[in-house]
mmCIF file of C-alpha atoms in Angstrom:
data_model
loop_
_atom_site.group_PDB
_atom_site.id
_atom_site.type_symbol
_atom_site.label_atom_id
_atom_site.label_comp_id
_atom_site.label_asym_id
_atom_site.label_seq_id
_atom_site.Cartn_x
_atom_site.Cartn_y
_atom_site.Cartn_z
ATOM 1 C CA MET A 8 0.000 0.000 0.000
ATOM 2 C CA THR A 9 1.236 3.474 -0.815
ATOM 3 C CA GLY A 10 1.485 6.494 1.408
ATOM 4 C CA GLU A 11 2.958 7.045 4.860
ATOM 5 C CA GLN A 12 0.854 5.758 7.703
ATOM 6 C CA GLU A 13 -0.088 7.537 10.911
ATOM 7 C CA ARG A 14 -1.126 5.215 13.713
ATOM 8 C CA PHE A 15 -4.052 5.676 16.048
ATOM 9 C CA GLY A 16 -3.501 3.066 18.708
ATOM 10 C CA GLU A 17 -2.670 -0.499 17.753
ATOM 11 C CA PHE A 18 -5.555 -1.181 15.393
ATOM 12 C CA VAL A 19 -6.140 1.859 13.157
ATOM 13 C CA GLY A 20 -3.930 3.578 10.628
ATOM 14 C CA VAL A 21 -4.380 6.586 8.349
ATOM 15 C CA ARG A 22 -2.620 6.916 5.010
ATOM 16 C CA ARG A 23 -2.610 10.036 2.863
ATOM 17 C CA HIS A 24 -2.959 9.960 -0.903
ATOM 18 C CA GLY A 25 -2.871 13.634 -1.776
ATOM 19 C CA TYR A 26 -6.243 15.065 -0.762
ATOM 20 C CA VAL A 27 -7.623 11.585 -0.005
ATOM 21 C CA ALA A 28 -7.256 10.000 3.427
ATOM 22 C CA GLU A 29 -7.424 6.246 3.862
ATOM 23 C CA LEU A 30 -8.616 5.098 7.279
ATOM 24 C CA VAL A 31 -7.361 1.510 7.629
ATOM 25 C CA LEU A 32 -9.059 -0.968 9.969
ATOM 26 C CA ASP A 33 -6.031 -2.974 11.059
ATOM 27 C CA ARG A 34 -6.799 -5.705 13.563
ATOM 28 C CA PRO A 35 -6.238 -8.699 11.289
ATOM 29 C CA LYS A 36 -5.905 -11.352 14.004
ATOM 30 C CA ALA A 37 -9.551 -10.697 14.943
ATOM 31 C CA MET A 38 -10.877 -9.967 11.411
ATOM 32 C CA ASN A 39 -11.188 -6.342 12.560
ATOM 33 C CA ALA A 40 -13.686 -7.126 15.322
ATOM 34 C CA VAL A 41 -14.236 -3.799 17.072
ATOM 35 C CA SER A 42 -12.893 -3.970 20.617
ATOM 36 C CA THR A 43 -13.056 -1.095 23.086
ATOM 37 C CA ASP A 44 -9.507 -0.047 22.200
ATOM 38 C CA MET A 45 -10.231 -0.214 18.485
ATOM 39 C CA ALA A 46 -13.418 1.826 18.906
ATOM 40 C CA ARG A 47 -11.436 4.540 20.689
ATOM 41 C CA SER A 48 -8.883 4.521 17.886
ATOM 42 C CA ILE A 49 -11.507 4.839 15.155
ATOM 43 C CA ALA A 50 -13.055 7.792 16.979
ATOM 44 C CA ALA A 51 -9.651 9.439 17.468
ATOM 45 C CA ALA A 52 -8.747 8.988 13.807
ATOM 46 C CA CYS A 53 -12.078 10.499 12.751
ATOM 47 C CA ASP A 54 -11.569 13.466 15.074
ATOM 48 C CA ALA A 55 -8.185 14.135 13.459
ATOM 49 C CA LEU A 56 -9.504 13.742 9.912
ATOM 50 C CA GLY A 57 -12.531 15.919 10.575
ATOM 51 C CA ALA A 58 -10.313 18.728 11.796
ATOM 52 C CA ASP A 59 -7.971 18.555 8.795
ATOM 53 C CA PRO A 60 -9.037 20.939 5.999
ATOM 54 C CA GLY A 61 -6.608 19.225 3.649
ATOM 55 C CA VAL A 62 -8.701 16.042 3.568
ATOM 56 C CA ARG A 63 -11.313 16.225 0.808
ATOM 57 C CA VAL A 64 -12.439 12.564 0.858
ATOM 58 C CA THR A 65 -11.976 9.707 3.343
ATOM 59 C CA VAL A 66 -11.917 6.037 2.307
ATOM 60 C CA VAL A 67 -12.389 3.351 4.977
ATOM 61 C CA THR A 68 -10.468 0.160 4.128
ATOM 62 C CA SER A 69 -9.384 -3.095 5.759
ATOM 63 C CA SER A 70 -5.974 -4.731 6.094
ATOM 64 C CA HIS A 71 -7.540 -8.208 6.376
ATOM 65 C CA GLU A 72 -7.721 -10.257 3.189
ATOM 66 C CA ARG A 73 -11.065 -11.929 3.967
ATOM 67 C CA ALA A 74 -12.979 -9.326 5.931
ATOM 68 C CA PHE A 75 -13.812 -5.662 6.084
ATOM 69 C CA CYS A 76 -14.994 -5.977 9.694
ATOM 70 C CA VAL A 77 -16.943 -8.730 11.466
ATOM 71 C CA GLY A 78 -18.575 -6.357 13.950
ATOM 72 C CA ALA A 79 -18.286 -6.002 17.690
ATOM 73 C CA ASP A 80 -15.729 -8.063 19.581
ATOM 74 C CA LEU A 81 -18.131 -10.566 21.131
ATOM 75 C CA LYS A 82 -15.351 -12.350 23.015
ATOM 76 C CA GLU A 83 -14.592 -9.105 24.813
ATOM 77 C CA ARG A 84 -18.295 -8.396 25.315
ATOM 78 C CA ASN A 85 -18.773 -11.839 26.872
ATOM 79 C CA SER A 86 -16.311 -10.905 29.624
ATOM 80 C CA PHE A 87 -18.162 -7.710 30.603
ATOM 81 C CA THR A 88 -20.306 -7.265 33.653
ATOM 82 C CA ASP A 89 -23.533 -5.335 33.109
ATOM 83 C CA ALA A 90 -21.889 -2.231 34.569
ATOM 84 C CA GLU A 91 -18.896 -2.587 32.249
ATOM 85 C CA LEU A 92 -21.182 -2.949 29.240
ATOM 86 C CA VAL A 93 -22.968 0.275 30.200
ATOM 87 C CA ARG A 94 -19.651 2.099 30.530
ATOM 88 C CA GLN A 95 -18.407 0.728 27.203
ATOM 89 C CA ARG A 96 -21.481 1.795 25.240
ATOM 90 C CA PRO A 97 -20.472 5.460 24.677
ATOM 91 C CA VAL A 98 -17.031 4.310 23.535
ATOM 92 C CA ALA A 99 -18.551 1.930 20.992
ATOM 93 C CA ARG A 100 -20.961 4.578 19.757
ATOM 94 C CA GLY A 101 -18.096 7.000 19.330
ATOM 95 C CA ALA A 102 -16.564 4.851 16.601
ATOM 96 C CA TYR A 103 -19.727 4.748 14.492
ATOM 97 C CA THR A 104 -20.699 8.372 15.004
ATOM 98 C CA GLY A 105 -17.088 9.345 14.297
ATOM 99 C CA VAL A 106 -17.353 7.925 10.785
ATOM 100 C CA LEU A 107 -20.931 9.123 10.316
ATOM 101 C CA GLU A 108 -20.110 12.711 11.265
ATOM 102 C CA LEU A 109 -17.011 13.140 9.118
ATOM 103 C CA PRO A 110 -17.676 16.409 7.257
ATOM 104 C CA MET A 111 -16.178 15.351 3.924
ATOM 105 C CA PRO A 112 -17.468 12.648 1.538
ATOM 106 C CA THR A 113 -16.688 9.139 2.755
ATOM 107 C CA ILE A 114 -16.400 5.813 0.910
ATOM 108 C CA ALA A 115 -16.222 2.304 2.365
ATOM 109 C CA ALA A 116 -14.139 -0.262 0.458
ATOM 110 C CA VAL A 117 -15.671 -3.616 1.368
ATOM 111 C CA HIS A 118 -14.509 -7.145 0.689
ATOM 112 C CA GLY A 119 -15.269 -10.370 2.515
ATOM 113 C CA PHE A 120 -17.341 -10.162 5.661
ATOM 114 C CA ALA A 121 -18.954 -6.861 6.677
ATOM 115 C CA LEU A 122 -21.309 -7.982 9.391
ATOM 116 C CA GLY A 123 -23.053 -6.291 12.296
ATOM 117 C CA GLY A 124 -21.005 -3.336 13.405
ATOM 118 C CA GLY A 125 -18.746 -3.886 10.413
ATOM 119 C CA PHE A 126 -21.591 -3.270 8.012
ATOM 120 C CA GLU A 127 -22.702 -0.345 10.180
ATOM 121 C CA LEU A 128 -19.275 1.283 9.692
ATOM 122 C CA ALA A 129 -19.825 0.941 5.946
ATOM 123 C CA LEU A 130 -23.396 2.263 6.207
ATOM 124 C CA ALA A 131 -22.038 5.312 8.041
ATOM 125 C CA CYS A 132 -20.161 6.215 4.852
ATOM 126 C CA ASP A 133 -21.756 8.099 1.974
ATOM 127 C CA LEU A 134 -20.873 5.435 -0.599
ATOM 128 C CA ILE A 135 -19.978 1.737 -0.460
ATOM 129 C CA VAL A 136 -17.737 0.076 -3.039
ATOM 130 C CA ALA A 137 -17.787 -3.718 -2.650
ATOM 131 C CA ASP A 138 -16.003 -6.508 -4.449
ATOM 132 C CA ARG A 139 -17.591 -9.820 -5.409
ATOM 133 C CA THR A 140 -16.388 -11.553 -2.249
ATOM 134 C CA ALA A 141 -18.417 -9.228 -0.020
ATOM 135 C CA VAL A 142 -20.958 -10.652 2.406
ATOM 136 C CA VAL A 143 -22.964 -8.076 4.353
ATOM 137 C CA GLY A 144 -25.651 -8.225 7.003
ATOM 138 C CA LEU A 145 -26.948 -7.160 10.387
ATOM 139 C CA PRO A 146 -27.208 -10.403 12.410
ATOM 140 C CA GLU A 147 -27.603 -8.822 15.851
ATOM 141 C CA VAL A 148 -31.071 -10.193 16.693
ATOM 142 C CA SER A 149 -29.631 -13.704 16.293
ATOM 143 C CA VAL A 150 -27.469 -13.077 19.379
ATOM 144 C CA GLY A 151 -30.116 -11.283 21.420
ATOM 145 C CA VAL A 152 -29.363 -7.633 20.705
ATOM 146 C CA ILE A 153 -30.174 -5.123 17.947
ATOM 147 C CA PRO A 154 -28.003 -3.218 15.483
ATOM 148 C CA GLY A 155 -26.609 -0.539 17.778
ATOM 149 C CA GLY A 156 -24.106 1.251 15.568
ATOM 150 C CA GLY A 157 -26.705 3.090 13.517
ATOM 151 C CA GLY A 158 -28.033 0.139 11.549
ATOM 152 C CA THR A 159 -31.708 0.486 12.445
ATOM 153 C CA GLN A 160 -31.614 4.087 11.238
ATOM 154 C CA LEU A 161 -29.137 4.002 8.350
ATOM 155 C CA LEU A 162 -30.369 0.861 6.613
ATOM 156 C CA PRO A 163 -34.000 2.054 6.196
ATOM 157 C CA ARG A 164 -32.684 5.334 4.809
ATOM 158 C CA ARG A 165 -30.684 3.383 2.255
ATOM 159 C CA VAL A 166 -33.135 0.672 1.141
ATOM 160 C CA GLY A 167 -36.523 1.588 2.617
ATOM 161 C CA ALA A 168 -38.367 0.486 5.742
ATOM 162 C CA ALA A 169 -39.751 -2.871 4.577
ATOM 163 C CA ARG A 170 -36.509 -4.122 3.017
ATOM 164 C CA ALA A 171 -34.561 -3.051 6.095
ATOM 165 C CA ALA A 172 -37.071 -4.810 8.354
ATOM 166 C CA GLU A 173 -36.675 -8.064 6.433
ATOM 167 C CA LEU A 174 -32.898 -7.908 6.639
ATOM 168 C CA VAL A 175 -32.773 -6.995 10.325
ATOM 169 C CA PHE A 176 -35.507 -9.417 11.452
ATOM 170 C CA THR A 177 -34.100 -12.417 9.555
ATOM 171 C CA ALA A 178 -30.488 -11.575 10.475
ATOM 172 C CA ARG A 179 -29.484 -13.090 7.151
ATOM 173 C CA ARG A 180 -26.220 -12.609 5.329
ATOM 174 C CA VAL A 181 -26.377 -11.125 1.840
ATOM 175 C CA GLU A 182 -23.781 -11.947 -0.790
ATOM 176 C CA ALA A 183 -22.330 -9.350 -3.125
ATOM 177 C CA ALA A 184 -24.565 -9.686 -6.196
ATOM 178 C CA GLU A 185 -27.787 -9.509 -4.176
ATOM 179 C CA ALA A 186 -26.362 -6.714 -2.029
ATOM 180 C CA ALA A 187 -25.785 -4.643 -5.163
ATOM 181 C CA ALA A 188 -29.248 -5.456 -6.519
ATOM 182 C CA LEU A 189 -30.888 -4.399 -3.242
ATOM 183 C CA GLY A 190 -28.863 -1.191 -2.955
ATOM 184 C CA LEU A 191 -26.969 -2.333 0.119
ATOM 185 C CA VAL A 192 -23.787 -1.389 -1.737
ATOM 186 C CA ASP A 193 -23.376 1.201 -4.467
ATOM 187 C CA GLN A 194 -20.690 -0.169 -6.752
ATOM 188 C CA LEU A 195 -19.767 -3.814 -7.337
ATOM 189 C CA VAL A 196 -16.237 -4.506 -8.599
ATOM 190 C CA ASP A 197 -14.073 -7.522 -9.332
ATOM 191 C CA ALA A 198 -12.618 -9.488 -6.434
ATOM 192 C CA GLY A 199 -9.657 -7.728 -4.871
ATOM 193 C CA GLN A 200 -10.411 -4.385 -6.513
ATOM 194 C CA ASP A 201 -12.527 -2.699 -3.831
ATOM 195 C CA ARG A 202 -9.719 -0.612 -2.334
ATOM 196 C CA GLU A 203 -8.258 0.404 -5.689
ATOM 197 C CA GLU A 204 -11.655 1.364 -7.117
ATOM 198 C CA ALA A 205 -12.703 3.221 -3.956
ATOM 199 C CA LEU A 206 -9.483 5.231 -3.946
ATOM 200 C CA ALA A 207 -9.932 6.007 -7.651
ATOM 201 C CA LEU A 208 -13.481 7.205 -7.005
ATOM 202 C CA ALA A 209 -12.232 9.272 -4.076
ATOM 203 C CA ALA A 210 -9.580 10.880 -6.270
ATOM 204 C CA ARG A 211 -12.234 11.902 -8.808
ATOM 205 C CA ILE A 212 -14.374 13.403 -6.067
ATOM 206 C CA ALA A 213 -11.370 15.158 -4.520
ATOM 207 C CA GLY A 214 -10.835 17.108 -7.738
ATOM 208 C CA ASN A 215 -13.876 19.182 -6.836
ATOM 209 C CA SER A 216 -14.155 22.106 -4.445
ATOM 210 C CA PRO A 217 -13.574 21.002 -0.829
ATOM 211 C CA VAL A 218 -15.851 23.808 0.349
ATOM 212 C CA GLY A 219 -18.528 22.695 -2.080
ATOM 213 C CA LEU A 220 -18.164 19.010 -1.167
ATOM 214 C CA ARG A 221 -18.588 19.609 2.551
ATOM 215 C CA ALA A 222 -21.513 21.978 2.045
ATOM 216 C CA ALA A 223 -23.258 19.554 -0.301
ATOM 217 C CA LYS A 224 -22.829 16.707 2.193
ATOM 218 C CA ARG A 225 -24.132 18.898 5.013
ATOM 219 C CA ALA A 226 -27.184 19.896 2.983
ATOM 220 C CA MET A 227 -28.022 16.303 2.054
ATOM 221 C CA ARG A 228 -27.533 15.011 5.587
ATOM 222 C CA LEU A 229 -29.472 17.783 7.322
ATOM 223 C CA GLY A 230 -32.218 17.885 4.716
ATOM 224 C CA HIS A 231 -32.907 14.148 4.663
ATOM 225 C CA GLY A 232 -36.312 13.367 6.130
ATOM 226 C CA LEU A 233 -37.520 16.950 6.142
ATOM 227 C CA ASP A 234 -40.472 18.054 4.055
ATOM 228 C CA LEU A 235 -39.518 19.672 0.764
ATOM 229 C CA ARG A 236 -39.991 23.268 1.909
ATOM 230 C CA ALA A 237 -37.795 22.762 4.978
ATOM 231 C CA GLY A 238 -35.235 20.837 2.948
ATOM 232 C CA LEU A 239 -34.945 23.658 0.460
ATOM 233 C CA GLU A 240 -34.239 26.055 3.331
ATOM 234 C CA VAL A 241 -31.414 23.776 4.449
ATOM 235 C CA GLU A 242 -30.100 23.796 0.891
ATOM 236 C CA ASP A 243 -30.319 27.585 0.694
ATOM 237 C CA ALA A 244 -28.338 27.965 3.911
ATOM 238 C CA ALA A 245 -25.664 25.653 2.537
ATOM 239 C CA TRP A 246 -25.603 27.588 -0.752
ATOM 240 C CA ARG A 247 -25.125 30.862 1.109
ATOM 241 C CA SER A 248 -22.203 29.344 3.001
ATOM 242 C CA VAL A 249 -20.324 28.747 -0.268
ATOM 243 C CA ALA A 250 -21.626 31.489 -2.567
ATOM 244 C CA PHE A 251 -19.056 34.038 -1.426
ATOM 245 C CA SER A 252 -16.205 31.620 -0.748
ATOM 246 C CA GLY A 253 -12.770 31.630 -2.299
ATOM 247 C CA ASP A 254 -13.578 28.277 -3.887
ATOM 248 C CA ARG A 255 -16.588 29.724 -5.666
ATOM 249 C CA ALA A 256 -14.547 32.651 -7.013
ATOM 250 C CA GLU A 257 -11.791 30.297 -8.188
ATOM 251 C CA GLY A 258 -14.254 27.851 -9.736
ATOM 252 C CA VAL A 259 -15.924 30.539 -11.829
ATOM 253 C CA ALA A 260 -12.588 32.056 -12.837
ATOM 254 C CA ALA A 261 -11.154 28.671 -13.833
ATOM 255 C CA PHE A 262 -14.228 27.850 -15.890
ATOM 256 C CA ASN A 263 -14.034 31.115 -17.787
ATOM 257 C CA GLU A 264 -10.275 30.815 -18.289
ATOM 258 C CA LYS A 265 -10.616 27.174 -19.424
ATOM 259 C CA ARG A 266 -8.132 25.823 -16.857
ATOM 260 C CA ALA A 267 -8.173 23.450 -13.929
ATOM 261 C CA PRO A 268 -9.172 25.169 -10.677
ATOM 262 C CA GLN A 269 -6.690 25.578 -7.856
ATOM 263 C CA TRP A 270 -9.027 25.402 -4.897
ATOM 264 C CA PRO A 271 -8.076 27.598 -1.916
ATOM 265 C CA GLY A 272 -10.366 25.453 0.254
ATOM 266 C CA GLU A 273 -12.005 28.415 1.934
#
């Protein structure tokens, strides 16, 4: 893999590819099962990325050959007392909300198993690129809990209430071709190409205005679920936040001068 890596704890790395950041889930001995320490590291990495104006797109990848992430570390969970589980809950949530609240566009590169909390990390991204080995699902009710990393809210928003209900209630695993057909993933690529294709997509996105990208994401996120009139007000507020920006001035100038824009990012 290219790019220097910054470590966040033992299990998370961040690589830079120009304006694209790659957040690497790197706990291969446990197929990236999210332990308490790993959850803290994901949240810390997201805090750093969110505060970095030089990051235009973030891609979430896995260092494991056969899995994106198999979800929560159930071996660790099995050792918890009830009080410990209560104390751990905000830490676990911090990982998922960290990805969900990243201000720039985000892409998950999925291969192999993306189950439970692993699929929820992917759902927290704006786009999911999956290869043909991908197997996704939210199996939590089969072990006596519910999707608790955003799955009950993010999946219906992606595929509709009835389809989400069927997937959550049956706890079934969905292989790549069906996942693409159902809209559980956005782009299906050849086996072993998920990271490469996700980074290529990120690079195309990163060629656009960073101010515009963040404002567009904010408008779509805040406007989702509102009635049309309210949603258009959200859009107008986002438009006003970019209309007098340096990026807007540069974009118009570059268009008229028939050259590539040099975004100031402000």
